[in-house]
GROMACS .gro file of N, CA and C in nm:
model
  291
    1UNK      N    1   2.572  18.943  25.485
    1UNK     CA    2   2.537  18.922  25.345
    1UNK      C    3   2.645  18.838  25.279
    2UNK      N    4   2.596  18.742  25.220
    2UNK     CA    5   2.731  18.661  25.165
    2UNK      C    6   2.761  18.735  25.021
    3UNK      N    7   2.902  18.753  25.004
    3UNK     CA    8   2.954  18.806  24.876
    3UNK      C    9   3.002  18.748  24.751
    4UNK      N   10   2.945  18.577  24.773
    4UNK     CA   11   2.992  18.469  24.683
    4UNK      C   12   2.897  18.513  24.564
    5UNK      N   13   2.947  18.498  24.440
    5UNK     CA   14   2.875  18.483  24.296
    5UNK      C   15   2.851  18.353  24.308
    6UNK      N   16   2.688  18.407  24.220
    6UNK     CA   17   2.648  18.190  24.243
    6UNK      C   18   2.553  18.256  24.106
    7UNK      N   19   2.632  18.105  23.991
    7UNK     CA   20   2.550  18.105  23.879
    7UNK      C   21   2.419  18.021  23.885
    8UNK      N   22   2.327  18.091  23.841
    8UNK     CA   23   2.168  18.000  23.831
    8UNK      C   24   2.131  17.955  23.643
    9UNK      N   25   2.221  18.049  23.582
    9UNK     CA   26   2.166  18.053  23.462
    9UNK      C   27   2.284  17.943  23.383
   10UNK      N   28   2.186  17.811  23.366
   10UNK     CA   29   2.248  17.746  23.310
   10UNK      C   30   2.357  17.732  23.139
   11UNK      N   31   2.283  17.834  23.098
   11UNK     CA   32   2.349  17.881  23.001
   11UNK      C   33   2.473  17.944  23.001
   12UNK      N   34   2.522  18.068  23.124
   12UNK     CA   35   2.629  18.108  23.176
   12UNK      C   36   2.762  17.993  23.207
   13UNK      N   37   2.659  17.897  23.288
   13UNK     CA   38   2.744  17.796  23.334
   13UNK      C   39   2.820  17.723  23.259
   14UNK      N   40   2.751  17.656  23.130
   14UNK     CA   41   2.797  17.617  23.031
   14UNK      C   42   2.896  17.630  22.951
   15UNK      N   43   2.861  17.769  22.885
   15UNK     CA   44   2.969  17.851  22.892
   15UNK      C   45   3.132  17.848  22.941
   16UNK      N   46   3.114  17.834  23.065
   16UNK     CA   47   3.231  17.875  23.142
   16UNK      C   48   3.269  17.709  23.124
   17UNK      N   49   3.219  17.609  23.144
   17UNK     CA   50   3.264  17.500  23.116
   17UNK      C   51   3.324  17.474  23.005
   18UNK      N   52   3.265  17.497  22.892
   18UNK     CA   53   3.295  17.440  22.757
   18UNK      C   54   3.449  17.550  22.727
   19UNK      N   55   3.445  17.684  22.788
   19UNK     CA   56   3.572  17.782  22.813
   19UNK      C   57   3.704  17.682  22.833
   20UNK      N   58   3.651  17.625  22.974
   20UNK     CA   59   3.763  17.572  23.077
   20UNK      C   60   3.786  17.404  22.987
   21UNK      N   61   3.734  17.366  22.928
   21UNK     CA   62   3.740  17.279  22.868
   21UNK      C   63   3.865  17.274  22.701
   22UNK      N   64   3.808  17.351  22.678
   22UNK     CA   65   3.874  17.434  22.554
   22UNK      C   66   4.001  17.434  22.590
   23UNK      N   67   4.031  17.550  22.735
   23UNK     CA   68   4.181  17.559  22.784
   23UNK      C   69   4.245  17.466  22.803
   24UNK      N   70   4.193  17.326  22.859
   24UNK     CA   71   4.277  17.269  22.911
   24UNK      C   72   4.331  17.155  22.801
   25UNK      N   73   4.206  17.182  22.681
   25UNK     CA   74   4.241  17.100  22.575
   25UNK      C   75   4.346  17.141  22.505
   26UNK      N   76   4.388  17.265  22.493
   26UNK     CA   77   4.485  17.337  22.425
   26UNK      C   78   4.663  17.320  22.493
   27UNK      N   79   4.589  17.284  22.620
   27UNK     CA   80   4.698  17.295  22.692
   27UNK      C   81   4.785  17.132  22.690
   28UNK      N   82   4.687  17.048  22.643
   28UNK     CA   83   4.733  16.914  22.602
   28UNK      C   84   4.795  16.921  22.470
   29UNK      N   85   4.697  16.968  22.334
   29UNK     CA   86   4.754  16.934  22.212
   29UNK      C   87   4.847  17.012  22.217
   30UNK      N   88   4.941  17.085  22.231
   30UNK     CA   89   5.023  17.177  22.161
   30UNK      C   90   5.170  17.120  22.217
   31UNK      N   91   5.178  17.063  22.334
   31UNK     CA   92   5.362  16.997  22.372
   31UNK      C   93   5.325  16.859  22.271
   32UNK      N   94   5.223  16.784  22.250
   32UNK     CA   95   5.202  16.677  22.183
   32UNK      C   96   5.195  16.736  22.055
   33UNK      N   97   5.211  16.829  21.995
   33UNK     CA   98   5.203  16.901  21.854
   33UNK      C   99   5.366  16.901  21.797
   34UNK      N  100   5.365  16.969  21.914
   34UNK     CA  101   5.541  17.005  21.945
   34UNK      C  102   5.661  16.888  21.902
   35UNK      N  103   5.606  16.775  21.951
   35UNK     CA  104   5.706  16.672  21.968
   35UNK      C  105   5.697  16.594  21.849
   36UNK      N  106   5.620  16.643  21.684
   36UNK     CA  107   5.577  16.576  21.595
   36UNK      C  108   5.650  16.677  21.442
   37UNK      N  109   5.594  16.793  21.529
   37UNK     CA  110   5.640  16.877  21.408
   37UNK      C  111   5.802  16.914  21.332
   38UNK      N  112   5.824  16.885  21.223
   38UNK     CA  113   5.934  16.922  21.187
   38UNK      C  114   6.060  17.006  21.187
   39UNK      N  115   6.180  16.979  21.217
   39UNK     CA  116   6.256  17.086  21.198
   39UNK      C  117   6.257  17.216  21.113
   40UNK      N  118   6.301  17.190  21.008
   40UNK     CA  119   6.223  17.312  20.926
   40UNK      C  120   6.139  17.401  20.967
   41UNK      N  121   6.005  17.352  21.040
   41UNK     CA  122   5.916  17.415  21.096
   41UNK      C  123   5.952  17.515  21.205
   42UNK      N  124   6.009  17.422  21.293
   42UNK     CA  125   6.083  17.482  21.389
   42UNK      C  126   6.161  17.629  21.378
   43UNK      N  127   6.247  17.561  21.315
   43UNK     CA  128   6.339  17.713  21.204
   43UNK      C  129   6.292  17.765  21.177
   44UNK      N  130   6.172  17.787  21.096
   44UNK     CA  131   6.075  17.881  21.026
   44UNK      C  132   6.023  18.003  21.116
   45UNK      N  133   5.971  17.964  21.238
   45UNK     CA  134   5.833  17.984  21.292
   45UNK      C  135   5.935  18.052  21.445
   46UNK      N  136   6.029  18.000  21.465
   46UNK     CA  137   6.107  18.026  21.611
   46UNK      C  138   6.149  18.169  21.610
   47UNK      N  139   6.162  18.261  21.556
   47UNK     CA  140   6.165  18.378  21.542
   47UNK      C  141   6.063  18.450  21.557
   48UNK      N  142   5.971  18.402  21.449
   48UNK     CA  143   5.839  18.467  21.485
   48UNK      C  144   5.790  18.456  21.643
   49UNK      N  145   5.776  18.331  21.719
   49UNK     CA  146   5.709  18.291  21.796
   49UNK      C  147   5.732  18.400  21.900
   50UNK      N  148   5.851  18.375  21.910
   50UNK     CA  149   5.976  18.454  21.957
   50UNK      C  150   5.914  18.599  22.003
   51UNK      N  151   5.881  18.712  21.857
   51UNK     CA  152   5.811  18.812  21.885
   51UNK      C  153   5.666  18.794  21.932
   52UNK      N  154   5.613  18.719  21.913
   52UNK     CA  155   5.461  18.687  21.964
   52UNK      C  156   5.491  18.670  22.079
   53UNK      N  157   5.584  18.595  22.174
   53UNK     CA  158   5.591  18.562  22.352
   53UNK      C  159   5.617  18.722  22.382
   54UNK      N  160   5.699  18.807  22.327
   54UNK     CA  161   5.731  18.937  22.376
   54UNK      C  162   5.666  19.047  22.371
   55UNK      N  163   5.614  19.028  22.268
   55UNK     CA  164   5.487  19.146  22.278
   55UNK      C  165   5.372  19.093  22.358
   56UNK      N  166   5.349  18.967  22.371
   56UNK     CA  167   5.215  18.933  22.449
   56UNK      C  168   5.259  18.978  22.624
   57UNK      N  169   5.431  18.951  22.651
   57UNK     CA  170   5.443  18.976  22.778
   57UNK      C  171   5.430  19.145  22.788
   58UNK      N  172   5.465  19.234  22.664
   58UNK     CA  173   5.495  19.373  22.680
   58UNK      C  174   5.315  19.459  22.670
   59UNK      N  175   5.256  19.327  22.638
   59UNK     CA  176   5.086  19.447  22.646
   59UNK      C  177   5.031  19.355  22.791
   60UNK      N  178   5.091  19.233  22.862
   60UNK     CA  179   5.061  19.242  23.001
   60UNK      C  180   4.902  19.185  23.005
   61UNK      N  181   4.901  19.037  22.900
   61UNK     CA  182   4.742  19.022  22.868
   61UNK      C  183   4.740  18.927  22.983
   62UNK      N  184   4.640  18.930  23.062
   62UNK     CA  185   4.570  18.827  23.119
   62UNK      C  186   4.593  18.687  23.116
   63UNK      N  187   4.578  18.640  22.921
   63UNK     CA  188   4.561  18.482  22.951
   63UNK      C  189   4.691  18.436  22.887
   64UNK      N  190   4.856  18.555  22.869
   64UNK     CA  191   4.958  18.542  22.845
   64UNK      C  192   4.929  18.532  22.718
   65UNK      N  193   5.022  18.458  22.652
   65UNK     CA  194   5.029  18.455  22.530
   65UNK      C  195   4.948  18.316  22.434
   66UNK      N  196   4.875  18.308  22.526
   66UNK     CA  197   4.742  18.217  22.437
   66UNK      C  198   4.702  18.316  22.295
   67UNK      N  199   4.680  18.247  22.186
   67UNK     CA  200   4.679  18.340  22.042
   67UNK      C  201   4.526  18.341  22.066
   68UNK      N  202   4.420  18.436  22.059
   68UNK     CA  203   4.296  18.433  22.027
   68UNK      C  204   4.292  18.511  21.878
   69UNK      N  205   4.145  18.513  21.828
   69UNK     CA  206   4.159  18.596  21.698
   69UNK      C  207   4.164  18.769  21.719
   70UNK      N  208   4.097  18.822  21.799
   70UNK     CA  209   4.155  18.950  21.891
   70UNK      C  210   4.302  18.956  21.889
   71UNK      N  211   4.342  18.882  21.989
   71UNK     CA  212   4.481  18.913  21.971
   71UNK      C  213   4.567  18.890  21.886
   72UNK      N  214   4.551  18.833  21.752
   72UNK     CA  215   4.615  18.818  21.628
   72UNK      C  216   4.588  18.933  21.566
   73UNK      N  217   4.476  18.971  21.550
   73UNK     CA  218   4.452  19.083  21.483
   73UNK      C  219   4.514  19.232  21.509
   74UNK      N  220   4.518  19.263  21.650
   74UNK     CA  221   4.583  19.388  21.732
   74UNK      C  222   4.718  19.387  21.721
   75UNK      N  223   4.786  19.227  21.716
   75UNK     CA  224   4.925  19.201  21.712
   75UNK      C  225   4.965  19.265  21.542
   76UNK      N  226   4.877  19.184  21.483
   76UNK     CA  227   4.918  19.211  21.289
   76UNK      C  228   4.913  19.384  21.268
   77UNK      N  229   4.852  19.429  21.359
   77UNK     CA  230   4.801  19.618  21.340
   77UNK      C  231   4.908  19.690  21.383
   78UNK      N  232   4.939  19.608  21.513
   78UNK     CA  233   5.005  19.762  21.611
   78UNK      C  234   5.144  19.671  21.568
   79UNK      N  235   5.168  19.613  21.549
   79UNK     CA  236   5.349  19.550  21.570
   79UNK      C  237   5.344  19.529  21.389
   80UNK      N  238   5.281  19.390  21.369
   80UNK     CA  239   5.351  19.351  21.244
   80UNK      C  240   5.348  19.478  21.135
   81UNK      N  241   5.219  19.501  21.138
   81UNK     CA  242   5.208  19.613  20.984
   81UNK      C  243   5.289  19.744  21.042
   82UNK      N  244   5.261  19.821  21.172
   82UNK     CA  245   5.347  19.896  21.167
   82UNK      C  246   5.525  19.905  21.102
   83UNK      N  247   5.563  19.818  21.173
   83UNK     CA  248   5.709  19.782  21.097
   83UNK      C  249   5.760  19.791  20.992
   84UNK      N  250   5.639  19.752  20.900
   84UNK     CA  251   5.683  19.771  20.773
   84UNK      C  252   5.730  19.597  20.706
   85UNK      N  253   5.768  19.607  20.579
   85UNK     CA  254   5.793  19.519  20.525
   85UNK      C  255   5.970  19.462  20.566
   86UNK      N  256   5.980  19.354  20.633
   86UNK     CA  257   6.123  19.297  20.631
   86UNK      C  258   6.171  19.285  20.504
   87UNK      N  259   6.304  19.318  20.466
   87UNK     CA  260   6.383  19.294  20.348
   87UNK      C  261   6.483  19.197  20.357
   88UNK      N  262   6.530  19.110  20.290
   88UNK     CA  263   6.629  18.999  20.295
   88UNK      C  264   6.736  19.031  20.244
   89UNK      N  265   6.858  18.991  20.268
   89UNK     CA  266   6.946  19.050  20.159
   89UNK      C  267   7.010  18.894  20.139
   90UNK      N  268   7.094  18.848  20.047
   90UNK     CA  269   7.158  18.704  19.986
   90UNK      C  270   7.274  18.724  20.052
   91UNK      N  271   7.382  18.615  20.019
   91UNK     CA  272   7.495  18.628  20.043
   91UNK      C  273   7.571  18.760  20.025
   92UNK      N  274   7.524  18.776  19.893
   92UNK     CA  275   7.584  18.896  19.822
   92UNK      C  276   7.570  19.051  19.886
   93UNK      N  277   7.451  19.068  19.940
   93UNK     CA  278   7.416  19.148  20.024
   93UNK      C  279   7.292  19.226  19.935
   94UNK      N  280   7.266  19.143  19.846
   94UNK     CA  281   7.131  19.239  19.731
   94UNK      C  282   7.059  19.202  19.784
   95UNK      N  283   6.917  19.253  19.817
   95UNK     CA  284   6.774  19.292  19.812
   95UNK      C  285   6.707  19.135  19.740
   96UNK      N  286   6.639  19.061  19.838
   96UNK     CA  287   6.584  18.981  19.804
   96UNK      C  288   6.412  18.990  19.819
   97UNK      N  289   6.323  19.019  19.762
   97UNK     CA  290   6.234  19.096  19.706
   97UNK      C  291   6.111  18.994  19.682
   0.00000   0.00000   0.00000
């Protein structure tokens, strides 16, 4: 008995194309995103990102740390909102609010 999956339903197929298509498009724009975007930006966002690579490696997902809207959402629930609100403090060391 052969144990190969074989799609007939062209709709399935599609699917999985326009998927694999998607990925590999993502996988182009974003070093070409990279090499445009601002310092500032950089600074901004490199911390954050930072916790997004570590928690995506610490829940052990499948497609790594690709952002879907699922996984933004579970991330903002179980990590960000748990935490609580970050507080800043100034030079001075007061509560920046």
């Amino acid at each position: 008995m052969n144990n190969r999956l074989t799609v007939n339903d062209e709709g399935v197929q599609r699917m999985i194309d326009n998927n694999s298509a998607m990925y590999y498009s993502n996988q182009m724009i974003i070093p070409q995103n990279m090499t445009h975007r601002p310092v500032n930006t950089i600074k901004a966002y490199s911390t954050k990102q930072e916790e997004w690579k570590k928690w995506c490696l610490e829940q052990r997902f499948g497609d790594g740390k690709i952002a879907t809207d699922q996984k933004l959402i579970y991330f903002l629930a179980e990590y960000v909102m748990k935490r609580g609100r970050k507080l800043r403090r100034n030079t001075d060391g007061v509560l920046l609010l």
